[in-house]
Amino acid sequence: MILFLFLLCLCVFSSSLPFFFVLTNGQKRMMELQALIQLVSDYHPGEENSTSHSSLLSAVQQLKAALTDIEKIGEGIRPLVRALVTASVHLPEEWDDILKALRGVLTNTGVPWLHRAFLLKTLPRMLLDAPTDRWKQYGDVLCEVLVHSSMPPPGLEEGDAQNTQDEASQHPNPQERRVAVTALLSLQEECAAAIVERLVAQLPQALSTCVAIVSSPSARDGLKKAFEAWLCRPTSSADASCAMEIEKALKEHFQGYGGPKCEQLCAALISSEPLRSLTEIAALQKDLLALAEVDVSHRNIVSNRLSLAFLLTKATEVLDLVYSSEQKCLEKGVEDFTLPLSAVQLLVQLTDTASVTPESLSIQEMQRLSACLLAVKNADAALDASLPLIECTLHLVLRALPCLSTTDEGVRLLLNDLLGVTSTLLPVVEDAVLKIHSAVPLLCDQQHAINTKAVADDVEGSVQTAQTTFRALRVAQTVVQLCRIFRKKIQNYGEKQREGEYPRHNLEELAAAVRGITLSWRREKKKIQRLPVLTNPQSRRVIAHAAGNKKENASFIQTTTSCRWGRRASPLTAAPP
């Protein structure tokens, strides 16, 4: 019996002997890899007792070779991957080969997806401390790898029920794609343009990735701005629906949305050629309208890019065309005033945020801007002027005074000329305001009658008449305010100048006071959006026809929509910005 037991134990031991030696060899291999990994970890350039460069290079070569036989590595793949990523920073000459070996792991479906996901998460570390001259090259290649791993396989749509039933067989699977998106978000902000460039090149396959990135709370503003910059460029019809989805996500998840568009609009306006004809005003008006609709949070961009002097130059170009010698103002029709007025109003609106630089305007430029004002030399000229353009121009001129050089003798002459203009303009417009006010009770009675009648043949005409009259009143009231402020400040300025006080402070005070005046079309917008603005309020007709009884007032109201200030039929309305 004892002999039998001895022989049995001997057989069992002999049969397990090969297995014992195989296990020992595997352990030995893992110990060798661990030693190589430790050698890489101990490499610290410039320090004593650090791994030598040649030893590091040898270790990296062996670790790369080990990746070709992943099945034997097992769980050791993670520290191996980490070591290669660390070594890539110290061995620029091996960077491409290391990434190639790691990409082989990503494409190997035999590697458990958890290991592939770990590799994707670790890849951005290859960019840390990279040489400056190779940083862009490395960033572009890493973006390409991560973008490829972040997209669903060709032919599959994210979230399809059929796809979710077989997610495990997808390569990359949804979990890997989410990790790849996280890795993209962890890249430095300087990689934003490269990320967007590679993603949009893969639309529509990469649409789900784009939306996921834009919607992520971890996405940096620089990356979102890069997406918006792409939206600002012309896109193909095939990408139009994708662009709409990305834009929708940006508007929802990006508080800074609109900044790149604002930058683009400012750059286009600055680089635009001077206006040569009235037909070119339409394009200018379109650009100005887009810029005026920019969100308030981006007004600092307008302030940094557009100066008050530049906006005044564009306004002068428009006014020069309107008042050109080839086509006198009195000969113009409604189409000649509509776009110029809208463009000038938009320029006035932009001056609220434009930067003001002292001595950025010459006296000659200011005289060009003031030309339509200086033409008002008597009451007849005041009655024939386009009052809404006068309103805008007077506002711009008074706002621009601090941009002049106060040592220029022409400033005093210009102020004297403007004082003469306001002295001529003020009594005429004040009288018009009084006469229009006399018609207000009748307008109120008409409005009440309209509101109490179910059907009225002249309802539409009466409403239009009331709107036109009230617009004329708002324009006239604003011009009166501007004239009064100017005269008051300039009179004070004249007294202080005799005392030898430096006048710039007074001009700045005047500009600040003018800025506080709400212009006519802005007051109108508070009540009704985008109502047309009167281009030529009929002050001569007001003075001639307004009287103290309702019958005469009714005559004035009926004629006010078809007459100019007094001389000829003229445009009454123009679309405001």
XYZ file of C-alpha atoms in Angstrom:
577
model
C 0.000 0.000 0.000
C 2.806 2.398 0.860
C 4.533 1.602 -2.407
C 1.303 2.251 -4.310
C 0.862 5.663 -2.730
C 4.462 6.540 -3.509
C 4.067 5.602 -7.161
C 0.789 7.568 -7.375
C 2.403 10.725 -5.995
C 5.312 10.298 -8.370
C 2.947 10.118 -11.356
C 1.026 13.202 -10.285
C 4.223 15.183 -9.767
C 5.670 14.136 -13.103
C 2.467 15.057 -14.970
C 2.389 18.561 -13.444
C 6.047 19.264 -14.118
C 5.595 20.788 -17.656
C 2.793 23.080 -16.425
C 5.024 24.283 -13.630
C 7.774 25.237 -16.031
C 5.324 27.041 -18.414
C 3.953 29.144 -15.554
C 7.448 29.998 -14.492
C 8.370 31.178 -17.986
C 5.268 33.398 -18.098
C 6.098 34.905 -14.787
C 9.647 35.428 -15.949
C 8.384 37.283 -19.040
C 6.168 39.529 -16.948
C 9.056 40.249 -14.624
C 11.171 41.287 -17.612
C 8.428 43.626 -18.829
C 8.034 45.098 -15.364
C 11.768 45.751 -15.261
C 11.587 47.540 -18.611
C 8.587 49.566 -17.456
C 10.414 50.544 -14.275
C 13.450 51.542 -16.317
C 11.286 53.923 -18.342
C 9.734 55.328 -15.171
C 13.194 55.986 -13.723
C 14.274 58.107 -16.674
C 14.677 61.725 -15.575
C 16.846 63.776 -17.943
C 19.537 65.793 -16.208
C 19.322 63.967 -12.896
C 21.942 61.706 -11.365
C 21.257 57.970 -11.146
C 18.743 58.347 -13.964
C 18.313 55.762 -16.689
C 20.641 56.437 -19.598
C 19.259 57.506 -22.954
C 20.548 54.360 -24.655
C 18.947 52.154 -21.993
C 15.665 53.999 -22.418
C 15.783 53.519 -26.181
C 16.506 49.794 -25.784
C 13.640 49.411 -23.321
C 11.230 51.164 -25.664
C 12.205 48.904 -28.550
C 11.454 45.828 -26.431
C 8.157 47.218 -25.168
C 7.019 47.976 -28.723
C 7.904 44.422 -29.730
C 5.882 43.083 -26.803
C 2.749 44.746 -28.205
C 2.880 42.421 -31.197
C 2.028 39.506 -28.896
C -0.675 41.058 -26.754
C -2.267 37.742 -25.760
C 0.792 36.874 -23.642
C 0.787 40.239 -21.899
C -2.671 39.999 -20.396
C -3.385 42.587 -17.726
C 0.159 43.888 -18.112
C -0.877 45.847 -21.172
C -1.938 48.894 -19.154
C 1.402 49.618 -17.444
C 3.120 48.845 -20.755
C 0.977 51.386 -22.602
C 1.564 53.956 -19.881
C 5.332 53.422 -20.124
C 5.377 53.854 -23.906
C 3.334 57.053 -23.677
C 5.764 58.404 -21.078
C 8.792 57.434 -23.179
C 7.394 59.109 -26.316
C 7.895 62.527 -24.738
C 11.597 61.819 -24.104
C 12.285 60.175 -27.462
C 11.014 62.460 -30.254
C 12.720 60.237 -32.826
C 10.575 57.312 -31.642
C 7.300 59.242 -31.290
C 5.794 58.185 -34.618
C 6.787 54.526 -34.182
C 5.378 54.428 -30.659
C 2.056 55.859 -31.849
C 2.001 53.357 -34.716
C 2.430 50.494 -32.248
C -0.326 51.878 -30.023
C -2.674 52.304 -32.993
C -2.175 48.627 -33.668
C -3.687 47.940 -30.256
C -6.722 50.105 -31.074
C -7.404 48.235 -34.302
C -6.920 44.789 -32.709
C -10.382 43.408 -31.990
C -8.757 40.662 -29.924
C -7.831 43.196 -27.258
C -10.585 43.642 -24.643
C -12.378 46.946 -25.191
C -11.548 48.062 -21.660
C -7.846 47.988 -22.560
C -8.511 49.902 -25.780
C -10.509 52.479 -23.830
C -7.624 52.850 -21.371
C -5.267 53.484 -24.274
C -7.582 56.151 -25.727
C -7.732 57.872 -22.359
C -3.923 57.823 -22.076
C -3.044 59.035 -25.594
C -3.366 62.807 -24.880
C -0.378 62.488 -22.526
C 1.817 62.011 -25.604
C 1.361 65.725 -26.238
C 2.504 66.876 -22.806
C 5.969 68.467 -22.747
C 6.369 67.777 -26.463
C 9.045 69.828 -28.302
C 7.682 73.167 -29.471
C 8.722 72.633 -33.079
C 6.791 69.343 -33.224
C 3.789 70.274 -31.150
C 1.474 70.994 -34.084
C 2.533 67.827 -35.904
C 1.901 65.685 -32.837
C -1.407 67.391 -32.124
C -2.702 66.845 -35.652
C -1.849 63.134 -35.599
C -3.403 62.567 -32.178
C -6.561 64.398 -33.267
C -6.820 62.113 -36.273
C -6.519 58.967 -34.123
C -9.011 60.123 -31.509
C -11.523 61.452 -34.041
C -11.470 58.108 -35.852
C -12.171 56.292 -32.585
C -14.949 58.714 -31.599
C -17.179 58.029 -34.612
C -19.655 55.187 -35.048
C -18.726 52.582 -37.664
C -19.683 53.500 -41.253
C -23.319 52.868 -42.041
C -24.447 52.979 -38.422
C -26.447 55.768 -36.837
C -25.953 56.598 -33.171
C -28.852 55.393 -31.028
C -30.485 53.027 -33.558
C -32.355 50.219 -31.800
C -30.806 47.619 -34.077
C -27.329 48.897 -33.300
C -27.838 48.851 -29.536
C -28.642 45.145 -29.698
C -25.178 44.381 -31.062
C -23.003 47.031 -29.427
C -20.420 44.530 -28.225
C -19.497 43.606 -31.796
C -19.098 47.217 -32.937
C -15.601 48.563 -33.326
C -15.246 51.004 -31.772
C -18.193 50.341 -29.481
C -20.206 53.123 -27.805
C -18.123 52.993 -24.616
C -14.891 53.442 -26.577
C -16.411 56.303 -28.536
C -17.374 58.094 -25.335
C -13.835 57.673 -23.994
C -12.435 59.018 -27.284
C -14.673 62.091 -27.003
C -13.434 62.636 -23.450
C -9.848 62.342 -24.695
C -10.508 64.917 -27.406
C -11.915 67.289 -24.810
C -8.792 66.861 -22.679
C -6.468 68.035 -25.457
C -5.026 71.517 -25.166
C -7.106 74.367 -26.545
C -4.537 74.887 -29.301
C -5.796 71.638 -30.858
C -9.337 73.003 -31.279
C -8.966 73.923 -34.950
C -7.430 70.537 -35.815
C -10.212 68.678 -33.988
C -12.960 70.580 -35.794
C -11.220 70.287 -39.152
C -11.058 66.497 -38.902
C -14.557 66.096 -37.532
C -16.311 68.210 -40.161
C -14.350 66.393 -42.873
C -16.138 63.209 -41.749
C -19.689 64.569 -41.761
C -22.338 63.222 -41.586
C -20.697 60.183 -39.935
C -19.118 62.412 -37.275
C -22.291 64.415 -36.529
C -23.034 62.590 -33.269
C -19.457 63.240 -32.116
C -19.698 66.944 -32.973
C -22.950 67.351 -31.055
C -21.571 65.373 -28.096
C -18.498 67.608 -27.921
C -20.438 70.861 -28.218
C -22.985 69.710 -25.623
C -20.379 68.547 -23.107
C -19.876 70.716 -19.996
C -16.166 69.859 -20.269
C -15.791 71.422 -23.717
C -13.575 74.501 -23.625
C -14.781 77.753 -25.147
C -11.938 77.649 -27.661
C -13.257 74.388 -29.085
C -16.799 75.726 -29.313
C -15.508 78.884 -30.987
C -13.718 76.707 -33.549
C -17.024 75.020 -34.378
C -18.719 78.406 -34.729
C -15.887 79.636 -36.940
C -16.584 76.669 -39.219
C -20.271 77.613 -39.288
C -19.278 81.092 -40.454
C -17.657 79.615 -43.547
C -19.695 78.543 -46.591
C -20.780 74.911 -46.287
C -21.809 72.449 -48.954
C -25.455 71.523 -49.362
C -24.642 68.022 -48.112
C -23.405 69.463 -44.807
C -26.242 71.978 -44.405
C -28.423 69.775 -42.188
C -25.408 68.816 -40.070
C -24.480 72.480 -39.692
C -27.993 73.235 -38.444
C -27.725 70.515 -35.786
C -24.323 71.756 -34.636
C -25.538 75.364 -34.585
C -28.551 74.351 -32.515
C -26.300 72.624 -29.973
C -23.965 75.628 -29.849
C -26.786 78.081 -29.192
C -28.039 75.869 -26.380
C -24.723 75.072 -24.689
C -22.377 77.958 -25.550
C -22.956 81.239 -23.752
C -20.365 82.924 -25.938
C -22.146 82.000 -29.160
C -21.936 84.783 -31.729
C -18.408 85.982 -30.976
C -16.687 84.552 -34.087
C -19.539 85.805 -36.254
C -19.123 89.262 -34.737
C -15.373 89.147 -35.403
C -16.031 88.135 -39.000
C -18.570 90.920 -39.530
C -16.221 93.539 -38.067
C -13.354 92.331 -40.244
C -15.549 92.416 -43.359
C -16.726 95.947 -42.573
C -13.187 97.196 -41.967
C -11.885 95.680 -45.200
C -14.815 96.905 -47.316
C -14.133 99.330 -50.142
C -15.469 102.903 -49.992
C -18.992 103.273 -51.371
C -19.130 104.422 -54.983
C -22.848 104.333 -55.775
C -26.236 104.207 -54.095
C -26.675 100.584 -55.173
C -23.789 99.545 -52.908
C -25.582 100.837 -49.815
C -27.808 97.742 -49.772
C -24.836 95.441 -49.085
C -23.551 97.792 -46.387
C -26.971 97.946 -44.766
C -27.183 94.143 -44.690
C -23.780 93.825 -42.981
C -24.606 96.565 -40.491
C -27.928 94.951 -39.648
C -26.223 91.619 -38.907
C -23.683 93.407 -36.717
C -26.343 95.384 -34.858
C -28.164 92.149 -33.987
C -25.103 90.671 -32.266
C -25.733 89.660 -28.668
C -24.978 92.269 -26.023
C -22.289 90.003 -24.532
C -20.167 90.544 -27.669
C -20.333 94.325 -27.751
C -16.763 94.406 -26.436
C -15.673 92.921 -29.777
C -17.297 95.830 -31.599
C -15.633 98.248 -29.198
C -12.205 96.687 -29.765
C -12.493 96.409 -33.545
C -14.519 99.442 -34.626
C -13.617 103.005 -33.736
C -16.012 105.917 -33.719
C -13.880 107.600 -36.374
C -14.277 104.590 -38.687
C -18.067 104.503 -38.295
C -18.233 108.226 -38.994
C -16.238 107.676 -42.174
C -18.778 105.092 -43.373
C -21.641 107.445 -42.498
C -19.951 110.201 -44.496
C -19.735 107.881 -47.511
C -23.484 107.266 -47.340
C -24.357 110.935 -46.890
C -22.032 111.963 -49.720
C -23.985 109.706 -52.074
C -27.345 110.992 -50.848
C -26.354 114.649 -51.197
C -24.153 114.272 -54.271
C -24.176 117.043 -56.847
C -25.287 114.622 -59.553
C -28.669 114.115 -57.907
C -30.006 116.870 -55.716
C -31.836 115.916 -52.557
C -35.123 117.454 -53.738
C -35.146 115.219 -56.808
C -34.991 111.953 -54.880
C -37.754 109.404 -54.568
C -38.616 107.030 -51.748
C -36.122 104.371 -52.865
C -33.273 106.889 -52.604
C -33.925 107.598 -48.924
C -34.959 104.213 -47.536
C -31.627 102.368 -47.555
C -29.395 105.373 -46.783
C -31.483 106.244 -43.742
C -31.475 102.649 -42.524
C -27.694 102.395 -42.986
C -27.030 105.663 -41.156
C -29.341 104.669 -38.301
C -27.452 101.392 -37.924
C -24.143 103.253 -37.872
C -25.540 105.540 -35.167
C -26.546 102.464 -33.175
C -23.033 101.011 -33.408
C -21.458 104.217 -32.127
C -22.807 103.358 -28.665
C -20.132 100.665 -28.314
C -17.395 101.994 -30.603
C -14.112 103.165 -29.109
C -13.431 106.901 -28.990
C -9.872 108.034 -29.724
C -8.918 111.706 -29.300
C -7.547 113.429 -32.408
C -8.604 110.500 -34.627
C -10.638 112.783 -36.918
C -9.425 115.730 -38.940
C -11.420 118.910 -39.274
C -11.794 118.184 -43.002
C -13.440 114.820 -42.278
C -15.795 116.436 -39.800
C -16.759 119.088 -42.326
C -17.629 116.375 -44.864
C -19.827 114.661 -42.285
C -21.479 117.971 -41.411
C -22.136 118.996 -45.026
C -25.878 118.301 -44.966
C -26.174 120.271 -41.720
C -24.165 123.225 -42.955
C -26.470 123.413 -45.990
C -29.314 124.504 -43.676
C -28.727 128.251 -43.946
C -32.316 129.506 -43.726
C -35.850 128.440 -42.839
C -36.619 127.276 -46.377
C -33.619 124.941 -46.346
C -34.721 123.642 -42.944
C -38.199 122.926 -44.274
C -36.842 121.082 -47.312
C -34.318 118.944 -45.419
C -34.795 115.251 -44.685
C -35.277 115.581 -40.948
C -34.502 111.947 -39.978
C -31.145 112.232 -41.777
C -30.606 115.574 -40.042
C -31.397 113.857 -36.737
C -28.813 111.104 -37.362
C -26.153 113.443 -38.730
C -26.487 115.951 -35.909
C -26.236 113.114 -33.400
C -23.080 111.755 -35.080
C -21.413 115.158 -35.372
C -21.978 116.032 -31.724
C -20.801 112.582 -30.618
C -17.644 112.982 -32.718
C -16.470 116.337 -31.374
C -14.111 114.751 -28.773
C -12.313 112.993 -31.672
C -11.077 116.343 -33.017
C -7.829 118.028 -32.129
C -8.778 120.925 -29.883
C -5.694 122.858 -30.989
C -7.015 123.050 -34.546
C -8.356 126.513 -35.302
C -10.965 124.899 -37.561
C -12.764 123.460 -34.533
C -13.859 126.905 -33.383
C -15.089 127.767 -36.871
C -17.000 124.486 -37.116
C -18.673 125.057 -33.762
C -19.716 128.545 -34.849
C -21.160 127.151 -38.087
C -23.091 124.469 -36.186
C -24.362 127.094 -33.789
C -25.755 128.985 -36.769
C -27.391 125.818 -38.121
C -29.120 125.055 -34.834
C -30.235 128.680 -34.536
C -31.944 128.326 -37.924
C -33.270 124.821 -37.389
C -34.546 125.094 -33.828
C -37.429 127.593 -34.241
C -38.699 125.847 -37.383
C -38.787 122.415 -35.776
C -40.139 123.735 -32.462
C -43.028 125.303 -34.352
C -43.632 122.004 -36.154
C -43.756 120.162 -32.833
C -46.365 122.582 -31.507
C -48.525 122.255 -34.617
C -48.346 118.452 -34.594
C -49.289 118.476 -30.918
C -52.392 120.462 -31.822
C -53.510 117.544 -33.987
C -53.029 114.923 -31.275
C -56.546 115.250 -29.730
C -58.146 114.629 -33.130
C -55.914 111.605 -33.701
C -56.914 110.215 -30.329
C -60.603 110.709 -31.163
C -60.134 108.949 -34.496
C -58.322 106.068 -32.833
C -61.113 105.701 -30.284
C -63.708 105.675 -33.055
C -61.767 103.017 -34.943
C -61.550 100.838 -31.840
C -65.327 100.997 -31.301
C -66.307 100.162 -34.896
C -66.346 96.610 -36.208
C -65.974 97.676 -39.832
C -64.740 100.955 -41.252
C -63.714 101.673 -44.812
C -61.062 104.173 -43.845
C -59.641 102.314 -40.839
C -56.399 101.354 -42.543
C -55.787 104.832 -43.895
C -56.555 106.454 -40.549
C -54.198 104.129 -38.691
C -51.424 104.824 -41.197
C -52.034 108.547 -40.899
C -51.795 108.398 -37.122
C -48.599 106.362 -37.233
C -46.998 108.720 -39.732
C -47.904 111.775 -37.692
C -46.581 110.361 -34.447
C -43.348 109.332 -36.158
C -42.946 112.858 -37.470
C -43.499 114.145 -33.956
C -40.829 111.861 -32.481
C -38.261 112.896 -35.097
C -38.972 116.599 -34.588
C -38.824 116.286 -30.799
C -35.435 114.563 -30.976
C -33.985 117.240 -33.262
C -35.213 119.899 -30.844
C -33.488 118.116 -27.949
C -30.204 117.854 -29.858
C -30.278 121.512 -30.866
C -31.040 122.701 -27.339
C -28.284 120.605 -25.746
C -25.752 121.779 -28.302
C -26.620 125.448 -27.876
C -26.543 125.223 -24.091
C -23.178 123.447 -23.961
C -21.566 125.624 -26.622
C -22.665 128.817 -24.907
C -21.058 127.565 -21.699
C -18.011 126.557 -23.713
C -17.732 130.040 -25.190
C -17.835 131.664 -21.768
C -15.197 129.299 -20.348
C -12.992 129.686 -23.405
C -12.739 133.400 -22.708
C -11.501 132.405 -19.279
C -8.769 130.297 -20.902
C -10.123 126.876 -19.877
C -9.119 123.878 -22.040
C -12.234 122.933 -24.063
C -11.850 119.143 -24.485
C -13.696 118.428 -21.262
C -16.625 120.500 -22.509
C -16.740 118.621 -25.799
C -16.716 115.317 -23.934
C -19.565 116.533 -21.738
C -21.523 117.496 -24.841
C -20.941 114.075 -26.431
C -22.024 112.330 -23.222
C -25.212 114.391 -23.047
C -26.038 113.598 -26.677
C -25.435 109.916 -26.082
C -28.102 109.999 -23.380
C -30.813 111.098 -25.825
C -33.077 108.320 -27.096
C -33.380 108.742 -30.848
C -36.775 108.722 -32.519
C -36.693 105.248 -34.067
C -35.525 103.695 -30.800
C -38.443 105.206 -28.916
C -40.724 103.796 -31.582
C -39.202 100.311 -31.256
C -40.139 100.213 -27.597
C -43.774 100.205 -28.701
C -43.815 98.476 -32.090
C -40.980 96.453 -33.618
C -39.737 97.425 -37.081
C -42.263 100.139 -37.886
C -41.214 102.322 -40.820
C -39.609 105.651 -39.935
C -40.627 108.931 -41.528
C -37.882 110.334 -43.715
C -39.360 113.754 -44.390
C -41.753 115.094 -41.717
C -43.917 117.793 -43.254
C -43.254 120.813 -41.055
C -44.252 123.356 -43.719
C -47.544 121.522 -44.203
C -47.995 121.388 -40.450
C -47.525 125.123 -40.109
C -49.756 125.902 -43.080
C -52.713 123.656 -42.245
C -52.796 123.115 -38.503
C -55.338 125.397 -36.815
C -57.267 125.585 -33.606
C -60.323 123.502 -34.591
C -60.749 119.840 -35.462
C -61.994 120.479 -38.982
C -58.783 122.205 -40.018
C -56.730 119.639 -38.146
C -58.507 116.910 -40.081
C -57.509 118.642 -43.317
C -53.884 118.635 -42.180
C -53.964 114.963 -41.210
C -55.431 113.913 -44.558
C -52.772 115.773 -46.521
C -49.796 114.988 -44.309
C -49.222 111.547 -45.827
C -48.842 112.837 -49.383
C -46.812 116.024 -48.967
C -43.229 116.795 -48.235
C -42.132 119.407 -45.755
C -43.855 121.732 -48.155
C -42.474 121.652 -51.688
C -43.087 118.322 -53.360
C -44.202 114.757 -52.795
C -41.432 112.850 -51.083
C -40.683 109.578 -49.332
C -42.431 109.275 -46.015
C -41.233 105.969 -44.680
C -38.100 103.900 -44.579
C -37.328 100.622 -42.909
C -35.383 101.160 -39.706
C -32.586 98.857 -38.590
